[in-house]
mmCIF file of C-alpha atoms in Angstrom:
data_model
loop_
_atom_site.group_PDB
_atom_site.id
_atom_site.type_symbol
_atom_site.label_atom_id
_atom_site.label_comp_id
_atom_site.label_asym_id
_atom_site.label_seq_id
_atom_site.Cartn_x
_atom_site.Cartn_y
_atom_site.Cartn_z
ATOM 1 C CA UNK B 111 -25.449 -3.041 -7.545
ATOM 2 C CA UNK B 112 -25.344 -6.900 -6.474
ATOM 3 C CA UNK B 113 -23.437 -7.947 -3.638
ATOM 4 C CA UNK B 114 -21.852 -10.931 -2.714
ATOM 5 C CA UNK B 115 -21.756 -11.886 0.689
ATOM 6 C CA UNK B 116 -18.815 -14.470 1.981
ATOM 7 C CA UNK B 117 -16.768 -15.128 4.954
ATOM 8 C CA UNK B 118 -14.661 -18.353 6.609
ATOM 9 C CA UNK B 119 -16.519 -18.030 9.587
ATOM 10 C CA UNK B 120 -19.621 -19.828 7.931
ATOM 11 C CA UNK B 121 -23.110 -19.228 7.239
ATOM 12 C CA UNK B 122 -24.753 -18.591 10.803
ATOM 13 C CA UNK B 123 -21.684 -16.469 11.992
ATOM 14 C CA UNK B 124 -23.011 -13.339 13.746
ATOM 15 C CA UNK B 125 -20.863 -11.039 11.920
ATOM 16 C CA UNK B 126 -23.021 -12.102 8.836
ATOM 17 C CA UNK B 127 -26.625 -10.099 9.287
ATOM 18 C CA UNK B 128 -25.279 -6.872 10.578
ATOM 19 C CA UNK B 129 -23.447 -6.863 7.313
ATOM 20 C CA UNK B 130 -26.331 -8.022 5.082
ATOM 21 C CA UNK B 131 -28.368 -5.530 6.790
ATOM 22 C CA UNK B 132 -25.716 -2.750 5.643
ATOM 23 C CA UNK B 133 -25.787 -3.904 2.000
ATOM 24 C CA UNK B 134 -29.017 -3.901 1.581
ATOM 25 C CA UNK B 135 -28.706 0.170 1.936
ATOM 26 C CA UNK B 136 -26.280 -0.338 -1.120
ATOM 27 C CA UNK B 137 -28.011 -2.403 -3.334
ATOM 28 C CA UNK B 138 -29.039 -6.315 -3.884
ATOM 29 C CA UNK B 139 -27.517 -8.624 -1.431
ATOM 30 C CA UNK B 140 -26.702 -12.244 -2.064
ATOM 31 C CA UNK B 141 -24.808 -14.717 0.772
ATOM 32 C CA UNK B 142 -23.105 -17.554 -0.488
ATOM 33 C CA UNK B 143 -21.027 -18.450 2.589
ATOM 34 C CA UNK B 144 -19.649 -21.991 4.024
ATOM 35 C CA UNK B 145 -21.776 -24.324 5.468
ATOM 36 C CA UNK B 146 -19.095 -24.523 8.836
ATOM 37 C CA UNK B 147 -16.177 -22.709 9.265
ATOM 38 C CA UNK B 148 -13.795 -22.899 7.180
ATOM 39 C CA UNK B 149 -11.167 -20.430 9.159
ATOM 40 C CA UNK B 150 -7.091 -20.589 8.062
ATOM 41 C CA UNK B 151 -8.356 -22.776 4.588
ATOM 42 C CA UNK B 152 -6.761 -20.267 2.490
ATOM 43 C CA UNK B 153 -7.673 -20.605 -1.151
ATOM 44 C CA UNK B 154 -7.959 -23.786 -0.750
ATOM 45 C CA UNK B 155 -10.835 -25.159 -3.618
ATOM 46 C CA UNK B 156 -12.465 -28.438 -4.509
ATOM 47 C CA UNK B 157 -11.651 -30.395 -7.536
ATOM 48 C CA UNK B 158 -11.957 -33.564 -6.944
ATOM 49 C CA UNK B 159 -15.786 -34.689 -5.698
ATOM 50 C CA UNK B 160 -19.147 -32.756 -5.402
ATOM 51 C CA UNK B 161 -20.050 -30.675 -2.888
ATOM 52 C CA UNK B 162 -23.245 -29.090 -1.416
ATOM 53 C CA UNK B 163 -24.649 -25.829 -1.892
ATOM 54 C CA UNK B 164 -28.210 -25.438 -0.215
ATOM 55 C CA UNK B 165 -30.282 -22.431 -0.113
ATOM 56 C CA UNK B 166 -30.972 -21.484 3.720
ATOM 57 C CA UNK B 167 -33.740 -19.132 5.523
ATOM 58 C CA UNK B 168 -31.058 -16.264 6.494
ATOM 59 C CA UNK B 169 -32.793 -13.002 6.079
ATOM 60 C CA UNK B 170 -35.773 -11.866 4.613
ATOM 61 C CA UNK B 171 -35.887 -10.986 1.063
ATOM 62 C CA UNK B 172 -31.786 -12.010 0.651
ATOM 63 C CA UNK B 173 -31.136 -15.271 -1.245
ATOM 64 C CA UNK B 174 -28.694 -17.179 0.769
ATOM 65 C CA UNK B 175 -26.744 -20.783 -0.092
ATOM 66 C CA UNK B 176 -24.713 -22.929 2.619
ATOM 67 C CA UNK B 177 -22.126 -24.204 0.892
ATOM 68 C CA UNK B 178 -19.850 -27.289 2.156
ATOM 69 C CA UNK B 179 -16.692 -25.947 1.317
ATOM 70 C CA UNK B 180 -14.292 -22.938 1.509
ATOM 71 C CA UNK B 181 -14.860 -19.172 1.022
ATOM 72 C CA UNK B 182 -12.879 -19.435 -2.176
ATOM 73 C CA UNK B 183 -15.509 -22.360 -3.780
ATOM 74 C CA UNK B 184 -17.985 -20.243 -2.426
ATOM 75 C CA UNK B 185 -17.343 -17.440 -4.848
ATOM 76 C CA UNK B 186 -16.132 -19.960 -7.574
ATOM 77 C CA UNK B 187 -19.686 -21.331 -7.342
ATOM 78 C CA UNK B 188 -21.878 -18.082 -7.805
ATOM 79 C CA UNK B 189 -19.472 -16.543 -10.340
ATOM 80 C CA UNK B 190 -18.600 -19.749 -12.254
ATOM 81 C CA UNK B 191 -21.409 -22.289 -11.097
ATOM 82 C CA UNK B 192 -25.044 -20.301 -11.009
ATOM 83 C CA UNK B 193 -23.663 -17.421 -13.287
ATOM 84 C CA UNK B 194 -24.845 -14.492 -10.985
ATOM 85 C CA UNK B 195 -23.811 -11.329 -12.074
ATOM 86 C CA UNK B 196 -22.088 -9.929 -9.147
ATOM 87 C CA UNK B 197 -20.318 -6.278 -9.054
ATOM 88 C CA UNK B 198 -18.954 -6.366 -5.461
ATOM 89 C CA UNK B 199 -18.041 -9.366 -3.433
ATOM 90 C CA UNK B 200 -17.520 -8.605 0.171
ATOM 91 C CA UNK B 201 -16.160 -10.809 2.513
ATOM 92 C CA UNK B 202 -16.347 -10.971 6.222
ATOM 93 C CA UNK B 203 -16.725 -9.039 8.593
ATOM 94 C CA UNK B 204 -14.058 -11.501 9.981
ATOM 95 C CA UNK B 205 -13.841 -12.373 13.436
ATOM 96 C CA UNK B 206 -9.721 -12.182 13.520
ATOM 97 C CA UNK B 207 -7.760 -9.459 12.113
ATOM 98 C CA UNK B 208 -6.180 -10.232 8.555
ATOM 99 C CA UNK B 209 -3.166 -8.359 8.777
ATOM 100 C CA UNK B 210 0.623 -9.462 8.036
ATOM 101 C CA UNK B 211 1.553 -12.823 6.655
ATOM 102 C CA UNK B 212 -1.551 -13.579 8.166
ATOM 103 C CA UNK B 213 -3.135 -13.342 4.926
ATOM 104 C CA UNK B 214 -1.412 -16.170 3.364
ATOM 105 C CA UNK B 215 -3.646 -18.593 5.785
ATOM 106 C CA UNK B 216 -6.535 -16.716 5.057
ATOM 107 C CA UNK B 217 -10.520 -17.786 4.015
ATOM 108 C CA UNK B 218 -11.456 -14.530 4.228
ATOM 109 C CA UNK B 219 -8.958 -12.802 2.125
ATOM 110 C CA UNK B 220 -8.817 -15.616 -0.772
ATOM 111 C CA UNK B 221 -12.168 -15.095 -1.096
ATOM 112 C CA UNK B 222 -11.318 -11.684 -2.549
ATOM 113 C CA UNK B 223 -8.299 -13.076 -4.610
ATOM 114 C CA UNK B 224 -10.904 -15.451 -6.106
ATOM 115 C CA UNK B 225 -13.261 -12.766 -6.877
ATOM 116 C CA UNK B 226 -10.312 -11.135 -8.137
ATOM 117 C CA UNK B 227 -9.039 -13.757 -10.549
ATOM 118 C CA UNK B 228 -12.696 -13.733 -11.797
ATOM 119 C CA UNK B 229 -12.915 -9.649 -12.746
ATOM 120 C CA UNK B 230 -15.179 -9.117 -9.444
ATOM 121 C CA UNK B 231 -14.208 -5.804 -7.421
ATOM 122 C CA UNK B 232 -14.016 -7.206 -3.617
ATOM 123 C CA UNK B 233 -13.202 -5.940 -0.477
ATOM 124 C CA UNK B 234 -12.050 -8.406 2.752
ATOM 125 C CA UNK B 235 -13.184 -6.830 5.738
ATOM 126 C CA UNK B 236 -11.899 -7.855 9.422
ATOM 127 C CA UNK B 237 -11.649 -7.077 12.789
ATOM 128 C CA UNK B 238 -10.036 -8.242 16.508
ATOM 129 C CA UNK B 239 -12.341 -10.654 17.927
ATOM 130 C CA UNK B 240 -13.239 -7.918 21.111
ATOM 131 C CA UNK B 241 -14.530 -5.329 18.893
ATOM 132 C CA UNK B 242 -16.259 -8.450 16.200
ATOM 133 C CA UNK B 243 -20.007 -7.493 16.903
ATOM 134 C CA UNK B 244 -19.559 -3.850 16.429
ATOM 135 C CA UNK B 245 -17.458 -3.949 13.698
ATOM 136 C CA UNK B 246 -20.183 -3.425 11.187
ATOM 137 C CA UNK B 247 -21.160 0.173 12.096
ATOM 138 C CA UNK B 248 -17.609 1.297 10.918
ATOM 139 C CA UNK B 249 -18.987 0.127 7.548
ATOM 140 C CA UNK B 250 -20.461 3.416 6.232
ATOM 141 C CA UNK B 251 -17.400 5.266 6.488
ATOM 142 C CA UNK B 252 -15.310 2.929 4.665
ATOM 143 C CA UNK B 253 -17.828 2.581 2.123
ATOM 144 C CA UNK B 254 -17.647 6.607 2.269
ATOM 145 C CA UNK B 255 -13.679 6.117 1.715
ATOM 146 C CA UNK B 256 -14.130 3.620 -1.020
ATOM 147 C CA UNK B 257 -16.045 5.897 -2.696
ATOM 148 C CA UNK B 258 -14.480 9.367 -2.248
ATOM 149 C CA UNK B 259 -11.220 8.131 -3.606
ATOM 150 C CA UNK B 260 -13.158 5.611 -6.343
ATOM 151 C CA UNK B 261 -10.527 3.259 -5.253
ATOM 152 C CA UNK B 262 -12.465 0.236 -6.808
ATOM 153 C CA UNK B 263 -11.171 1.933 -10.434
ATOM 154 C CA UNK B 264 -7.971 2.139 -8.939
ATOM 155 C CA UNK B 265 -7.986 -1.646 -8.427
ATOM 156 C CA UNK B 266 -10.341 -4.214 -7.781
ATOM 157 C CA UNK B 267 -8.792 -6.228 -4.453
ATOM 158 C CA UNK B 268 -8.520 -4.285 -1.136
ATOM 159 C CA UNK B 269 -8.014 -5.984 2.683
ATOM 160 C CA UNK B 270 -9.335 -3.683 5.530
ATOM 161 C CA UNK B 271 -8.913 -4.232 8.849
ATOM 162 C CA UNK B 272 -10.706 -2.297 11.920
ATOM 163 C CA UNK B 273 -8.705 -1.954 15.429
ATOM 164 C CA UNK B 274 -10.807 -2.511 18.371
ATOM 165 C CA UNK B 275 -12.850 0.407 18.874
ATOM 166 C CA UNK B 276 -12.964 1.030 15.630
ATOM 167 C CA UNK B 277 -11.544 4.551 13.727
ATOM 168 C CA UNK B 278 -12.459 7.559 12.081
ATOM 169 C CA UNK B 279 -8.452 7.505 10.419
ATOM 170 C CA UNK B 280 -7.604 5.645 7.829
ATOM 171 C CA UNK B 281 -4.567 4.635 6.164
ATOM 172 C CA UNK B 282 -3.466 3.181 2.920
ATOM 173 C CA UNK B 283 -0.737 0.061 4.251
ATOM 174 C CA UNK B 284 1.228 -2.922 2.680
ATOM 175 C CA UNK B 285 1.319 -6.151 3.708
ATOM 176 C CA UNK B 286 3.774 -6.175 7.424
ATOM 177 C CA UNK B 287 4.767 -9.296 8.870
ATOM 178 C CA UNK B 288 4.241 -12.119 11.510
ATOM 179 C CA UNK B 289 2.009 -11.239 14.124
ATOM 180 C CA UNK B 290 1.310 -14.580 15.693
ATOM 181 C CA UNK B 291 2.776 -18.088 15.561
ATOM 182 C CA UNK B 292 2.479 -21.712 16.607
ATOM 183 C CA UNK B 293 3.953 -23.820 19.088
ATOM 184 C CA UNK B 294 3.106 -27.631 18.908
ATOM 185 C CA UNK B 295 1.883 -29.543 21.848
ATOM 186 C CA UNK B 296 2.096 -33.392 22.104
ATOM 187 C CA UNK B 297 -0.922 -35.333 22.938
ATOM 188 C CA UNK B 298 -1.336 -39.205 23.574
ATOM 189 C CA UNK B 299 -1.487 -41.152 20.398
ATOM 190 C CA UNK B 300 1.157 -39.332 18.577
ATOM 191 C CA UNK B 301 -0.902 -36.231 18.341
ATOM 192 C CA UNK B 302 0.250 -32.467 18.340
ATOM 193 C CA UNK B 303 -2.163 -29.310 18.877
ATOM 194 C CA UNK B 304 -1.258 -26.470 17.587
ATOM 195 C CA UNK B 305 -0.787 -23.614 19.583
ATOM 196 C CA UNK B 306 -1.199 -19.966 18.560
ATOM 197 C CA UNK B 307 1.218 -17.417 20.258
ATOM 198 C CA UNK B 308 1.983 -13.467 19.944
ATOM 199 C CA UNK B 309 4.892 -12.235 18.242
ATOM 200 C CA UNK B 310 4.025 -8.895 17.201
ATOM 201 C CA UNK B 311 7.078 -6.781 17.449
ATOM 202 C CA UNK B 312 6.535 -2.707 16.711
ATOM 203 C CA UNK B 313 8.602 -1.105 14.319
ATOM 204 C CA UNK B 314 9.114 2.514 12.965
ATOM 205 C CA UNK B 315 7.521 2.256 9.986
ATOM 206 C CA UNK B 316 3.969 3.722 9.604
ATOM 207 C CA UNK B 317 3.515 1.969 6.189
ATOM 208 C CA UNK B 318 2.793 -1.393 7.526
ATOM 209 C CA UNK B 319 -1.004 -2.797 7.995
ATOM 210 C CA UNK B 320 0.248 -4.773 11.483
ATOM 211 C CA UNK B 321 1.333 -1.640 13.014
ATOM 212 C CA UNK B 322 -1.523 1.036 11.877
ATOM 213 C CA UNK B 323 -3.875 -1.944 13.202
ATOM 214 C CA UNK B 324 -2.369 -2.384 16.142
ATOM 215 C CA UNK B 325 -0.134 0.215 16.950
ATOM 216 C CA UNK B 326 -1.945 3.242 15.846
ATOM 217 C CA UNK B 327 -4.956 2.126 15.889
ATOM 218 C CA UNK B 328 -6.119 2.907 12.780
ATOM 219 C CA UNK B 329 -8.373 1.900 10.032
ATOM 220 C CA UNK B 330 -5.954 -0.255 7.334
ATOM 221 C CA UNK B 331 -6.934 -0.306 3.928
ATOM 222 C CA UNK B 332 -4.316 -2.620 2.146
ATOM 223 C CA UNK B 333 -4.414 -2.828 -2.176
ATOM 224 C CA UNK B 334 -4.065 -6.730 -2.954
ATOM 225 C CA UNK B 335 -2.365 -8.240 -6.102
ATOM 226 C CA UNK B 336 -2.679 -11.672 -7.756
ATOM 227 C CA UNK B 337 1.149 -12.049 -9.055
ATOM 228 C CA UNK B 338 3.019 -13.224 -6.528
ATOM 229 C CA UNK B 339 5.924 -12.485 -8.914
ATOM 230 C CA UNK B 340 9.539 -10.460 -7.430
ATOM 231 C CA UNK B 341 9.418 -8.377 -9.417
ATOM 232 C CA UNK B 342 12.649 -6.276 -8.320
ATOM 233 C CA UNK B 343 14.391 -9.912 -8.644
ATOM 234 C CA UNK B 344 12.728 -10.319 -11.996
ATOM 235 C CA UNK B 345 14.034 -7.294 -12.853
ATOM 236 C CA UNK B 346 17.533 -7.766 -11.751
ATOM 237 C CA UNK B 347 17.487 -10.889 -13.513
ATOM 238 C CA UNK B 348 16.690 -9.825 -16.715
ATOM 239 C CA UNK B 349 18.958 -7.302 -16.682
ATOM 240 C CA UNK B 350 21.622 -10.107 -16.026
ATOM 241 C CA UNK B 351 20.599 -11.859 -19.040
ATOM 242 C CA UNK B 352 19.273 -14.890 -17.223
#
């Protein structure tokens, strides 16, 4: 098996070689990550000038490549742009849970839709920033989950996030909602700084990534879908003739 290794962190994150030091137990590892963080980019890609991809020293016997752009080019390159034959992009381990409408902002996770719109099984894996340079000894056991339930023939995109501590429980979620915001502060020269604050509210449901994450403290595997169609609209709508 050949791996591909992202992330929105960049390159030189330390999340990076505990990771690469896991795949290598799985099969041929690869990094292709950004040269500098590329955090909140989203699936944001370049189209309109040239950028840099340069191999780097990372790790013995692992071909890396900095690349000056985001986590979404970064797969878009090896796929598309060197032609490696890649059966499992993995990207992460984030430091920053991915959870909620979180996910539309991002680098991490559209690195899997890419991988996805390419016919690449991937996997987005994330984490709080306290428990960030543990994180990757939770990775056997959801490889072990992966596996046991061949969820990769089930579908090919998955987001997991790991609560601080980590978990031996996991559970399958959908996507939950806003878990942080942004309030704007003014600067001098007609500048604002944005401003991240909390507001996570709890709520019964067990089904939601945000609150097994969080709440339960719980290992969240989440299935991920390109079409971004609503499709109980759709259907309504068709059924009205429109």
């Amino acid at each position: 098996m050949r791996i591909l290794i992202t992330n929105d962190d960049g390159i030189y994150a330390s999340g990076v070689l505990p990771l690469v030091k896991w795949a290598q137990t799985k099969g041929e590892v690869i990094v292709v990550a950004p040269k500098v963080e590329q955090s909140a980019k989203s699936h944001g890609i370049e189209i309109h000038k040239s950028f840099e991809a340069k191999q780097v020293d990372l790790f013995p016997g692992v071909t890396a490549l900095a690349v000056d752009s985001t986590p979404a080019d970064c797969v878009r390159l090896a796929i598309l742009g060197l032609k490696m034959e890649i059966d499992l992009v993995i990207s992460g381990i984030n430091r920053g849970l991915n959870i909620g409408r979180d996910i539309m902002y991002s680098g991490t996770v559209s690195a899997v839709f890419e991988a996805g719109n390419l016919g690449v099984n991937a996997m987005a894996v994330s984490t709080s920033p306290a428990y960030y340079e543990a994180a990757a000894e939770n990775m056997d056991k959801i490889w072990d989950y992966f596996v046991r339930y061949d969820l990769f023939k089930k579908n090919s995109m998955y987001n997991v996030n790991i609560p601080t501590g980590g978990s031996d429980e996991f559970r399958v979620t959908r996507q939950g909602g806003n878990y942080y915001s942004d309030r704007f502060q003014p600067e001098e020269n007609d500048m604002y700084m944005p401003c991240g604050i909390d507001v996570f509210a709890p709520c019964a449901s067990k089904e939601f990534d945000t609150d097994a994450v969080l709440v339960d403290k719980v290992i969240s595997v989440m299935p991920l879908t390109l079409d971004r169609t609503d499709l109980a609209l759709y259907r309504t709508l068709k059924e009205e003739n429109l």
